[in-house]
Amino acid sequence: MDVHVLGVHVRFHSDSAALLNVAAMAYAGLPPHVLPVTPPDLLVELRLGPARVLPPGHEPPPVNLQSGAGFLCGVMDACNYAVLFPEQHRALVVASPDMLERPYHLRYELIEFSVFTLATRALGLAPLHGACVGWQGRGALVMGDSGAGKSTLALHSLLRGMDFLSEDAVFVHPESGLATGVANYLHVQRDALHFIDDAGQRRWIEQSPTIHRRSGVEKYEVDLRDGRGRLAQEPLELACVVFVSRQPAENPQDLVRPVPAGELLPRLLAEQPYAASQLGWDAFVQTVERRGAYELRRGRHPSDSVDALLQLLG
């Protein structure tokens, strides 16, 4: 199976149709993004390994990372792991048959981990934890602690017709300031539906499967590739970074404040410890310093926050 994702061509190879189907759940039907670099092709081999049975209701062990001798390895257990060779632009993902019944963990923690890591290294991207939505080609990179409201803001931005790039992982080409991502799913908790007045939109979300995060949080996993939202058809030009705050605004008309220059770097380091250890971090910080960073406090309704984003992108 061949896909174009994060500005790079990825070929999945496997003798298991079921494993290829899990990869298709992640990457089929996405807009092809092109970045201002000439990337190598990536090859990911998917292999069905020995059988292993977890007790009913048990989730797989968390992934542990190991690296050395030119490779990177993410290991759940002896039957489920990913081995990456970044210099060769290749990866091997091995999964036991019972993991096919846990496609979220298989997709997110082994397959997507492999693709994201290889693409980041090959293209020199800054890998960031956050959401990104846009308007007329300009994007806002949304950061914030877990539970701060990033997914809710991304959902309401999508429902208002903004371009959706990603809800969880954003990859920025530091020199150009172009942001790319995988616009496949949006994960939202049930309480996010309280602010949706349209019954059809609520049904669309409520009919989606649910996933269970390792934190214990249950969320709807809403597939965005059915045409109900605007997926970003090309990378978005990063216009600003927005730190979402749980704190309500004292004045509902004044949700946004610029982040002072002296606060920006400490906030970025606190939000993005992994990205700060990667090549390209310094160039990314310089890009943010030029384009601006803001704190967005909570309004009375998520649509107020969307209005604030549109003003920043206008």
C-alpha positions in Angstrom: 0.0 0.0 0.0 1.4 3.4 -1.0 0.4 6.7 0.7 1.6 10.3 0.7 1.7 11.6 4.3 3.6 14.4 6.0 5.1 15.5 2.7 6.7 12.1 2.1 5.8 8.9 0.1 5.4 5.9 2.4 5.2 2.3 1.1 3.7 -0.3 3.5 4.6 -3.9 2.7 3.0 -6.9 4.3 1.6 -10.4 3.6 -1.2 -9.7 6.1 -4.2 -7.9 4.6 -5.5 -7.2 8.1 -2.3 -5.3 9.0 -2.5 -3.3 5.8 -6.1 -2.5 6.7 -5.0 -1.0 10.0 -2.4 1.2 8.2 -5.2 2.3 5.8 -7.3 3.3 8.8 -4.6 5.8 9.6 -3.5 7.1 6.2 -6.0 6.3 3.4 -7.8 9.2 1.9 -5.6 12.0 3.2 -4.7 15.2 1.2 -1.2 14.9 -0.1 1.0 17.6 1.3 4.2 18.9 -0.3 6.9 20.6 1.6 9.9 22.6 0.3 12.3 19.6 0.6 13.0 16.6 -1.5 12.4 13.7 0.8 13.4 10.0 0.4 10.8 7.3 0.1 10.0 5.5 3.4 9.4 1.7 3.6 7.5 0.2 6.5 7.2 -3.6 6.7 4.2 -4.9 8.7 4.6 -8.5 10.0 2.1 -10.6 11.9 4.0 -12.3 14.7 3.3 -15.2 17.1 -0.1 -15.4 18.8 -0.5 -13.9 22.2 -3.7 -13.6 24.2 -4.2 -10.8 26.7 -6.8 -11.3 29.4 -10.2 -9.8 28.5 -10.4 -6.1 29.1 -6.6 -5.8 29.4 -4.8 -3.1 27.4 -1.4 -3.8 25.9 1.7 -2.9 27.9 3.0 0.7 27.3 5.7 1.2 24.7 9.2 1.4 26.0 11.9 3.1 23.8 15.4 1.9 23.2 18.0 3.2 20.8 21.6 2.6 19.7 23.8 1.2 16.9 21.8 3.3 14.4 18.3 2.1 15.2 15.4 3.0 17.4 13.1 0.5 18.9 9.6 0.8 20.5 8.7 -2.3 22.5 5.3 -3.3 24.0 6.4 -6.9 24.6 8.2 -9.7 22.8 5.3 -10.1 20.3 4.6 -6.4 19.6 7.3 -3.9 18.7 8.7 -1.5 16.1 12.3 -1.3 14.9 13.3 1.8 13.0 16.4 2.4 10.9 16.2 6.2 10.3 19.3 6.4 8.1 17.9 3.7 5.8 14.4 5.2 6.0 12.9 1.9 6.9 11.0 0.3 9.7 9.7 -3.1 10.8 6.5 -3.4 12.8 5.6 -6.7 14.4 2.2 -7.3 15.9 0.5 -10.4 17.4 -2.9 -11.4 16.0 -4.8 -10.3 19.1 -3.6 -6.7 18.5 -5.9 -6.6 15.5 -8.7 -6.5 18.0 -7.0 -3.4 19.5 -6.4 -1.4 16.4 -6.2 2.0 18.2 -3.1 0.9 20.1 -1.6 -0.9 17.1 -2.1 2.0 14.8 -1.3 4.8 17.2 1.6 3.4 19.2 3.4 1.2 16.7 2.5 2.1 13.1 2.0 5.9 13.5 5.0 6.1 15.8 7.2 4.5 13.0 5.9 6.7 10.2 6.0 9.9 12.3 9.6 9.2 13.5 10.9 8.3 10.1 9.3 11.3 8.4 10.5 13.7 11.1 14.1 12.6 10.7 14.0 12.5 6.9 12.5 15.9 6.4 14.0 17.7 9.4 10.6 18.6 10.9 9.9 19.8 14.4 7.5 17.2 16.0 5.0 19.0 18.2 2.2 17.9 20.5 -0.8 20.1 19.7 -3.6 20.9 17.3 -3.6 23.0 14.2 -6.4 24.7 12.4 -6.3 27.3 9.7 -8.1 29.9 7.5 -7.2 30.8 4.0 -3.8 29.0 4.1 -2.7 30.4 7.5 -2.5 28.2 10.5 -2.7 28.5 14.3 -0.7 26.0 16.3 -2.7 25.3 19.4 -0.9 24.1 22.5 -2.1 23.4 26.1 -2.1 20.9 28.9 -4.2 17.8 28.7 -7.8 18.8 29.4 -7.2 22.5 28.5 -9.6 22.3 25.6 -7.4 21.8 22.5 -9.7 19.1 21.0 -12.9 21.0 21.8 -11.4 24.1 20.1 -10.4 22.0 17.1 -13.9 20.5 16.9 -15.7 23.8 16.9 -13.2 25.3 14.5 -14.0 22.4 12.1 -17.7 22.8 12.6 -17.3 26.5 11.7 -15.7 25.7 8.4 -12.0 26.3 9.3 -9.3 24.1 7.7 -8.4 21.1 9.9 -4.8 20.0 9.9 -4.4 17.9 13.1 -5.7 17.5 16.6 -2.8 15.8 18.3 0.5 15.9 16.4 1.7 18.8 14.2 5.0 18.8 12.2 6.6 22.1 11.3 9.2 22.7 8.7 11.3 25.2 10.7 12.8 27.2 7.9 9.7 27.8 5.9 7.2 27.8 8.8 4.9 25.4 7.0 2.9 23.0 9.2 1.7 19.6 8.2 -0.2 16.8 10.0 -2.5 13.8 9.6 -6.1 14.9 9.4 -7.6 11.5 10.0 -9.4 11.5 13.4 -10.6 13.9 16.0 -10.9 12.7 19.5 -13.4 14.4 21.7 -15.0 13.6 25.1 -18.8 13.4 25.5 -19.0 16.7 27.4 -17.8 18.5 24.3 -21.2 17.8 22.7 -23.0 20.1 25.2 -22.1 23.1 23.1 -23.2 21.6 19.8 -26.7 22.8 18.9 -27.0 21.0 15.6 -28.6 17.6 16.2 -27.1 16.1 13.0 -23.6 17.1 14.0 -24.1 15.5 17.5 -25.4 12.3 15.9 -22.3 12.2 13.6 -20.0 12.3 16.6 -22.1 10.0 18.9 -22.2 7.3 16.2 -18.4 7.2 16.1 -16.4 4.4 17.8 -14.9 5.2 21.2 -11.3 4.7 22.3 -9.8 4.4 25.7 -6.7 6.4 26.4 -4.1 5.0 28.7 -4.9 7.8 31.1 -8.4 6.2 31.5 -10.2 8.9 29.5 -12.8 7.7 27.0 -13.2 9.6 23.8 -15.1 9.5 20.5 -12.8 8.8 17.6 -14.4 10.8 14.8 -13.2 10.0 11.3 -13.0 13.3 9.4 -12.5 11.8 5.9 -16.2 11.5 5.1 -16.5 15.0 3.7 -18.2 16.7 6.7 -15.2 19.0 7.4 -12.6 20.9 5.5 -9.3 19.1 5.7 -6.3 21.2 4.9 -5.4 20.4 1.3 -1.9 21.7 1.6 0.5 22.6 4.5 -0.6 25.7 6.4 1.7 28.7 6.8 2.2 29.0 10.6 0.8 32.4 11.6 1.0 32.1 15.4 1.1 29.8 18.4 -1.9 29.8 20.7 -1.6 28.5 24.3 -5.0 27.4 25.4 -5.7 28.2 29.1 -8.3 26.7 31.4 -8.7 30.1 33.1 -11.8 31.9 32.1 -11.5 35.5 30.8 -12.5 38.2 33.1 -13.9 40.1 30.2 -15.7 37.9 27.7 -14.7 40.3 24.9 -11.0 40.0 25.8 -10.0 36.4 25.5 -6.5 36.8 23.9 -3.4 38.3 25.2 0.1 38.3 23.6 2.7 36.2 25.4 5.5 38.5 26.6 8.9 37.8 24.9 10.4 36.7 28.2 7.7 34.0 28.8 7.7 32.5 25.3 10.7 30.2 25.5 10.0 28.8 29.0 6.4 28.0 27.9 7.5 26.3 24.7 10.1 24.2 26.6 7.4 23.2 29.1 4.9 22.3 26.4 7.3 20.5 24.0 10.1 18.7 25.9 10.5 16.1 23.1 10.6 18.6 20.3 13.1 20.6 22.2 15.6 17.7 22.0 15.3 17.4 18.2 17.2 19.1 15.4 15.4 22.1 14.1 14.1 23.3 17.5 16.1 26.5 17.5 14.8 27.4 14.0 11.3 26.6 15.1 11.6 28.9 18.1 12.9 31.7 15.9 9.9 31.2 13.6 7.4 31.5 16.5 9.2 34.6 17.8 8.7 36.3 14.4 5.1 35.3 14.0 3.7 35.7 17.4 2.4 33.7 20.4 -0.8 34.3 22.4 -2.7 33.0 25.4 -6.3 32.2 24.7 -8.5 32.1 27.9 -11.9 30.5 28.0 -15.0 32.3 26.9 -18.7 31.5 27.7 -18.9 29.3 24.6 -16.3 27.5 22.4 -17.5 29.6 19.5 -16.0 32.6 21.3 -12.6 31.0 21.1 -13.1 30.2 17.4 -13.9 33.9 16.8 -10.7 34.8 18.5 -8.7 32.4 16.3 -10.3 33.8 13.2 -9.3 37.3 14.3 -5.7 36.2 14.7 -5.6 34.5 11.3 -7.5 37.3 9.5 
